[in-house]
Amino acid sequence: MSTLKNRAIWGAISAACLALFAMLASPVHAAGGHVAGLVKAEIDLGDTASLQRGAQIFVDRCLSCHSANLMRYNRIGQDLGLSDEEVKARLIRGAEVKIGSTMQSTMPAALAKTAFGVVPPDLSLTARARGSDWLYSYLRAFYVDPARPLGVNNLVFKDVGMPNVFWREQGEQVLSKDAHGVEALSLAKPGSMSPAEFDGMIGDLVGFMTYMAEPAVLQRKSLGFWVLGFLAALFVLLFLLKQEYWRDIKK
Ligand code: HEC
């Protein structure tokens, strides 16, 4: 084999390997894009303990009004390392709810409609539809507004029909405008949690909702790890093989 041809082949193989590496290593950007004024969600999908806490908060604080029709309890258990018994004890409310059931709201839709004027939407895919940063910002952006029926408004979702479910933990925020008309929130009455603790809790919750909107993301990540490992091993083998071939040629 001529040296030139050899070079060309090796060049092509290296380029292909590099391209594969680049493709696998680059972060996948979720649809939705950037919206001005949103705070970056502090979430870590590799942190199983955080996702477990998030699942707990979701069940305890959101399922009373919202559902998550696409999420099954046993799938959460499998993905987040909880046994069926742990899922039953920690996440399932009501004796009639099965381990294989989807997450249903405990409030009948008709009752919710009378209470809030709208039926609270299903939250299965919200993290994907709105984006994790939007969710994180929204859940932290409630403020006191006596003009609204529930006494609260939201800086990210104007005139929202949802009450601030975390008012005890977060405390009461008020809206102010500076000389340029820029709106900002400040804490008028502290809650039971410090702002850092509160942000941490919302991070856990948004992490769980991000996982819920695309449960395969966890498997994809661990699969990606193996694929990269395989490619690295293959690279070493091919390199050794190349040395072996070239030894004869160079002689
Ligand atoms: C007391 C009932 C109630 C509880 C509890 C509740 N919500 Fe809501 N939520 C609503 C209602 C009603 C709406 C619809 C608001 C509207 O469209 O104006 C809503 C809307 C939302 C939206 C906007 C969805 C969209 O895309 O338009 C999100 C996100 C949301 N809720 C998240 C949560 C999370 C997370 C929790 C748990 C921490 C929670 N909610 C708990 C009643 C509730």
PDB file of N, CA and C in Angstrom, residues 111-159:
ATOM      1  N   LEU A 111     -64.655  20.815  39.462  1.00  0.00           N
ATOM      2  CA  LEU A 111     -64.480  21.586  40.689  1.00  0.00           C
ATOM      3  C   LEU A 111     -63.378  22.637  40.514  1.00  0.00           C
ATOM      4  N   ALA A 112     -62.274  22.217  39.858  1.00  0.00           N
ATOM      5  CA  ALA A 112     -61.164  23.138  39.609  1.00  0.00           C
ATOM      6  C   ALA A 112     -61.624  24.304  38.756  1.00  0.00           C
ATOM      7  N   LYS A 113     -62.473  24.002  37.778  1.00  0.00           N
ATOM      8  CA  LYS A 113     -62.958  25.040  36.865  1.00  0.00           C
ATOM      9  C   LYS A 113     -63.775  26.076  37.646  1.00  0.00           C
ATOM     10  N   THR A 114     -64.618  25.629  38.564  1.00  0.00           N
ATOM     11  CA  THR A 114     -65.396  26.594  39.355  1.00  0.00           C
ATOM     12  C   THR A 114     -64.488  27.375  40.290  1.00  0.00           C
ATOM     13  N   ALA A 115     -63.502  26.700  40.860  1.00  0.00           N
ATOM     14  CA  ALA A 115     -62.646  27.371  41.838  1.00  0.00           C
ATOM     15  C   ALA A 115     -61.699  28.383  41.195  1.00  0.00           C
ATOM     16  N   PHE A 116     -61.106  28.027  40.048  1.00  0.00           N
ATOM     17  CA  PHE A 116     -60.046  28.871  39.473  1.00  0.00           C
ATOM     18  C   PHE A 116     -60.426  29.523  38.146  1.00  0.00           C
ATOM     19  N   GLY A 117     -61.581  29.129  37.597  1.00  0.00           N
ATOM     20  CA  GLY A 117     -61.983  29.700  36.310  1.00  0.00           C
ATOM     21  C   GLY A 117     -61.367  28.955  35.134  1.00  0.00           C
ATOM     22  N   VAL A 118     -60.288  28.202  35.371  1.00  0.00           N
ATOM     23  CA  VAL A 118     -59.659  27.376  34.330  1.00  0.00           C
ATOM     24  C   VAL A 118     -59.321  26.020  34.944  1.00  0.00           C
ATOM     25  N   VAL A 119     -59.275  24.997  34.113  1.00  0.00           N
ATOM     26  CA  VAL A 119     -58.820  23.696  34.603  1.00  0.00           C
ATOM     27  C   VAL A 119     -57.294  23.724  34.600  1.00  0.00           C
ATOM     28  N   PRO A 120     -56.654  23.442  35.735  1.00  0.00           N
ATOM     29  CA  PRO A 120     -55.176  23.450  35.761  1.00  0.00           C
ATOM     30  C   PRO A 120     -54.635  22.475  34.716  1.00  0.00           C
ATOM     31  N   PRO A 121     -53.731  22.923  33.846  1.00  0.00           N
ATOM     32  CA  PRO A 121     -53.282  22.052  32.751  1.00  0.00           C
ATOM     33  C   PRO A 121     -52.428  20.877  33.226  1.00  0.00           C
ATOM     34  N   ASP A 122     -52.403  19.816  32.402  1.00  0.00           N
ATOM     35  CA  ASP A 122     -51.553  18.656  32.686  1.00  0.00           C
ATOM     36  C   ASP A 122     -50.091  19.099  32.620  1.00  0.00           C
ATOM     37  N   LEU A 123     -49.280  18.621  33.567  1.00  0.00           N
ATOM     38  CA  LEU A 123     -47.903  19.126  33.644  1.00  0.00           C
ATOM     39  C   LEU A 123     -46.844  18.163  33.083  1.00  0.00           C
ATOM     40  N   SER A 124     -47.297  17.050  32.452  1.00  0.00           N
ATOM     41  CA  SER A 124     -46.321  16.064  31.962  1.00  0.00           C
ATOM     42  C   SER A 124     -45.227  16.687  31.108  1.00  0.00           C
ATOM     43  N   LEU A 125     -45.629  17.548  30.174  1.00  0.00           N
ATOM     44  CA  LEU A 125     -44.668  18.031  29.181  1.00  0.00           C
ATOM     45  C   LEU A 125     -44.329  19.504  29.344  1.00  0.00           C
ATOM     46  N   THR A 126     -44.790  20.112  30.438  1.00  0.00           N
ATOM     47  CA  THR A 126     -44.611  21.561  30.596  1.00  0.00           C
ATOM     48  C   THR A 126     -43.144  21.984  30.531  1.00  0.00           C
ATOM     49  N   ALA A 127     -42.258  21.175  31.123  1.00  0.00           N
ATOM     50  CA  ALA A 127     -40.838  21.565  31.130  1.00  0.00           C
ATOM     51  C   ALA A 127     -40.292  21.629  29.705  1.00  0.00           C
ATOM     52  N   ARG A 128     -40.869  20.807  28.810  1.00  0.00           N
ATOM     53  CA  ARG A 128     -40.397  20.827  27.437  1.00  0.00           C
ATOM     54  C   ARG A 128     -41.084  21.934  26.652  1.00  0.00           C
ATOM     55  N   ALA A 129     -42.379  22.118  26.915  1.00  0.00           N
ATOM     56  CA  ALA A 129     -43.133  23.119  26.162  1.00  0.00           C
ATOM     57  C   ALA A 129     -42.690  24.531  26.536  1.00  0.00           C
ATOM     58  N   ARG A 130     -42.496  24.766  27.827  1.00  0.00           N
ATOM     59  CA  ARG A 130     -42.165  26.113  28.297  1.00  0.00           C
ATOM     60  C   ARG A 130     -40.661  26.302  28.499  1.00  0.00           C
ATOM     61  N   GLY A 131     -39.972  25.210  28.756  1.00  0.00           N
ATOM     62  CA  GLY A 131     -38.541  25.289  29.073  1.00  0.00           C
ATOM     63  C   GLY A 131     -38.321  25.265  30.577  1.00  0.00           C
ATOM     64  N   SER A 132     -37.221  24.652  31.000  1.00  0.00           N
ATOM     65  CA  SER A 132     -36.933  24.535  32.435  1.00  0.00           C
ATOM     66  C   SER A 132     -36.678  25.903  33.058  1.00  0.00           C
ATOM     67  N   ASP A 133     -36.029  26.799  32.327  1.00  0.00           N
ATOM     68  CA  ASP A 133     -35.741  28.129  32.871  1.00  0.00           C
ATOM     69  C   ASP A 133     -37.044  28.900  33.106  1.00  0.00           C
ATOM     70  N   TRP A 134     -37.972  28.750  32.187  1.00  0.00           N
ATOM     71  CA  TRP A 134     -39.265  29.417  32.343  1.00  0.00           C
ATOM     72  C   TRP A 134     -39.950  28.913  33.617  1.00  0.00           C
ATOM     73  N   LEU A 135     -39.978  27.576  33.773  1.00  0.00           N
ATOM     74  CA  LEU A 135     -40.639  26.975  34.943  1.00  0.00           C
ATOM     75  C   LEU A 135     -40.016  27.465  36.246  1.00  0.00           C
ATOM     76  N   TYR A 136     -38.685  27.429  36.259  1.00  0.00           N
ATOM     77  CA  TYR A 136     -37.944  27.838  37.455  1.00  0.00           C
ATOM     78  C   TYR A 136     -38.250  29.300  37.786  1.00  0.00           C
ATOM     79  N   SER A 137     -38.261  30.125  36.753  1.00  0.00           N
ATOM     80  CA  SER A 137     -38.523  31.553  36.970  1.00  0.00           C
ATOM     81  C   SER A 137     -39.972  31.762  37.421  1.00  0.00           C
ATOM     82  N   TYR A 138     -40.889  31.064  36.744  1.00  0.00           N
ATOM     83  CA  TYR A 138     -42.321  31.209  37.045  1.00  0.00           C
ATOM     84  C   TYR A 138     -42.629  30.866  38.500  1.00  0.00           C
ATOM     85  N   LEU A 139     -42.093  29.737  38.961  1.00  0.00           N
ATOM     86  CA  LEU A 139     -42.435  29.284  40.325  1.00  0.00           C
ATOM     87  C   LEU A 139     -41.852  30.198  41.398  1.00  0.00           C
ATOM     88  N   ARG A 140     -40.875  31.041  41.023  1.00  0.00           N
ATOM     89  CA  ARG A 140     -40.277  31.957  41.994  1.00  0.00           C
ATOM     90  C   ARG A 140     -40.802  33.383  41.825  1.00  0.00           C
ATOM     91  N   ALA A 141     -41.745  33.594  40.881  1.00  0.00           N
ATOM     92  CA  ALA A 141     -42.097  34.965  40.507  1.00  0.00           C
ATOM     93  C   ALA A 141     -43.501  35.409  40.938  1.00  0.00           C
ATOM     94  N   PHE A 142     -44.062  34.747  41.929  1.00  0.00           N
ATOM     95  CA  PHE A 142     -45.369  35.191  42.438  1.00  0.00           C
ATOM     96  C   PHE A 142     -45.182  36.420  43.334  1.00  0.00           C
ATOM     97  N   TYR A 143     -46.126  37.358  43.253  1.00  0.00           N
ATOM     98  CA  TYR A 143     -46.054  38.516  44.147  1.00  0.00           C
ATOM     99  C   TYR A 143     -47.462  38.953  44.573  1.00  0.00           C
ATOM    100  N   VAL A 144     -47.501  39.678  45.652  1.00  0.00           N
ATOM    101  CA  VAL A 144     -48.780  40.123  46.207  1.00  0.00           C
ATOM    102  C   VAL A 144     -49.408  41.156  45.282  1.00  0.00           C
ATOM    103  N   ASP A 145     -50.679  40.934  44.921  1.00  0.00           N
ATOM    104  CA  ASP A 145     -51.406  41.870  44.069  1.00  0.00           C
ATOM    105  C   ASP A 145     -52.881  41.845  44.477  1.00  0.00           C
ATOM    106  N   PRO A 146     -53.284  42.778  45.338  1.00  0.00           N
ATOM    107  CA  PRO A 146     -54.650  42.757  45.883  1.00  0.00           C
ATOM    108  C   PRO A 146     -55.718  42.889  44.796  1.00  0.00           C
ATOM    109  N   ALA A 147     -55.318  43.364  43.599  1.00  0.00           N
ATOM    110  CA  ALA A 147     -56.300  43.541  42.535  1.00  0.00           C
ATOM    111  C   ALA A 147     -56.733  42.211  41.912  1.00  0.00           C
ATOM    112  N   ARG A 148     -55.965  41.151  42.153  1.00  0.00           N
ATOM    113  CA  ARG A 148     -56.280  39.851  41.547  1.00  0.00           C
ATOM    114  C   ARG A 148     -57.198  39.046  42.460  1.00  0.00           C
ATOM    115  N   PRO A 149     -58.048  38.161  41.881  1.00  0.00           N
ATOM    116  CA  PRO A 149     -59.002  37.388  42.697  1.00  0.00           C
ATOM    117  C   PRO A 149     -58.337  36.591  43.825  1.00  0.00           C
ATOM    118  N   LEU A 150     -57.153  36.023  43.570  1.00  0.00           N
ATOM    119  CA  LEU A 150     -56.498  35.216  44.600  1.00  0.00           C
ATOM    120  C   LEU A 150     -55.478  36.032  45.406  1.00  0.00           C
ATOM    121  N   GLY A 151     -55.385  37.328  45.099  1.00  0.00           N
ATOM    122  CA  GLY A 151     -54.468  38.182  45.863  1.00  0.00           C
ATOM    123  C   GLY A 151     -53.016  38.081  45.422  1.00  0.00           C
ATOM    124  N   VAL A 152     -52.749  37.295  44.359  1.00  0.00           N
ATOM    125  CA  VAL A 152     -51.372  37.195  43.856  1.00  0.00           C
ATOM    126  C   VAL A 152     -51.338  37.318  42.348  1.00  0.00           C
ATOM    127  N   ASN A 153     -50.208  37.781  41.855  1.00  0.00           N
ATOM    128  CA  ASN A 153     -49.960  37.834  40.430  1.00  0.00           C
ATOM    129  C   ASN A 153     -48.596  37.209  40.182  1.00  0.00           C
ATOM    130  N   ASN A 154     -48.179  37.149  38.928  1.00  0.00           N
ATOM    131  CA  ASN A 154     -46.899  36.511  38.619  1.00  0.00           C
ATOM    132  C   ASN A 154     -46.186  37.313  37.538  1.00  0.00           C
ATOM    133  N   LEU A 155     -44.907  37.575  37.777  1.00  0.00           N
ATOM    134  CA  LEU A 155     -44.130  38.418  36.865  1.00  0.00           C
ATOM    135  C   LEU A 155     -43.861  37.718  35.530  1.00  0.00           C
ATOM    136  N   VAL A 156     -43.808  36.384  35.557  1.00  0.00           N
ATOM    137  CA  VAL A 156     -43.499  35.632  34.340  1.00  0.00           C
ATOM    138  C   VAL A 156     -44.786  35.272  33.578  1.00  0.00           C
ATOM    139  N   PHE A 157     -45.875  35.054  34.304  1.00  0.00           N
ATOM    140  CA  PHE A 157     -47.164  34.666  33.717  1.00  0.00           C
ATOM    141  C   PHE A 157     -48.191  35.648  34.253  1.00  0.00           C
ATOM    142  N   LYS A 158     -48.401  36.725  33.481  1.00  0.00           N
ATOM    143  CA  LYS A 158     -49.257  37.817  33.954  1.00  0.00           C
ATOM    144  C   LYS A 158     -50.687  37.340  34.186  1.00  0.00           C
ATOM    145  N   ASP A 159     -51.269  37.787  35.292  1.00  0.00           N
ATOM    146  CA  ASP A 159     -52.657  37.483  35.650  1.00  0.00           C
ATOM    147  C   ASP A 159     -52.939  35.984  35.683  1.00  0.00           C
TER     148      ASP A 159
END
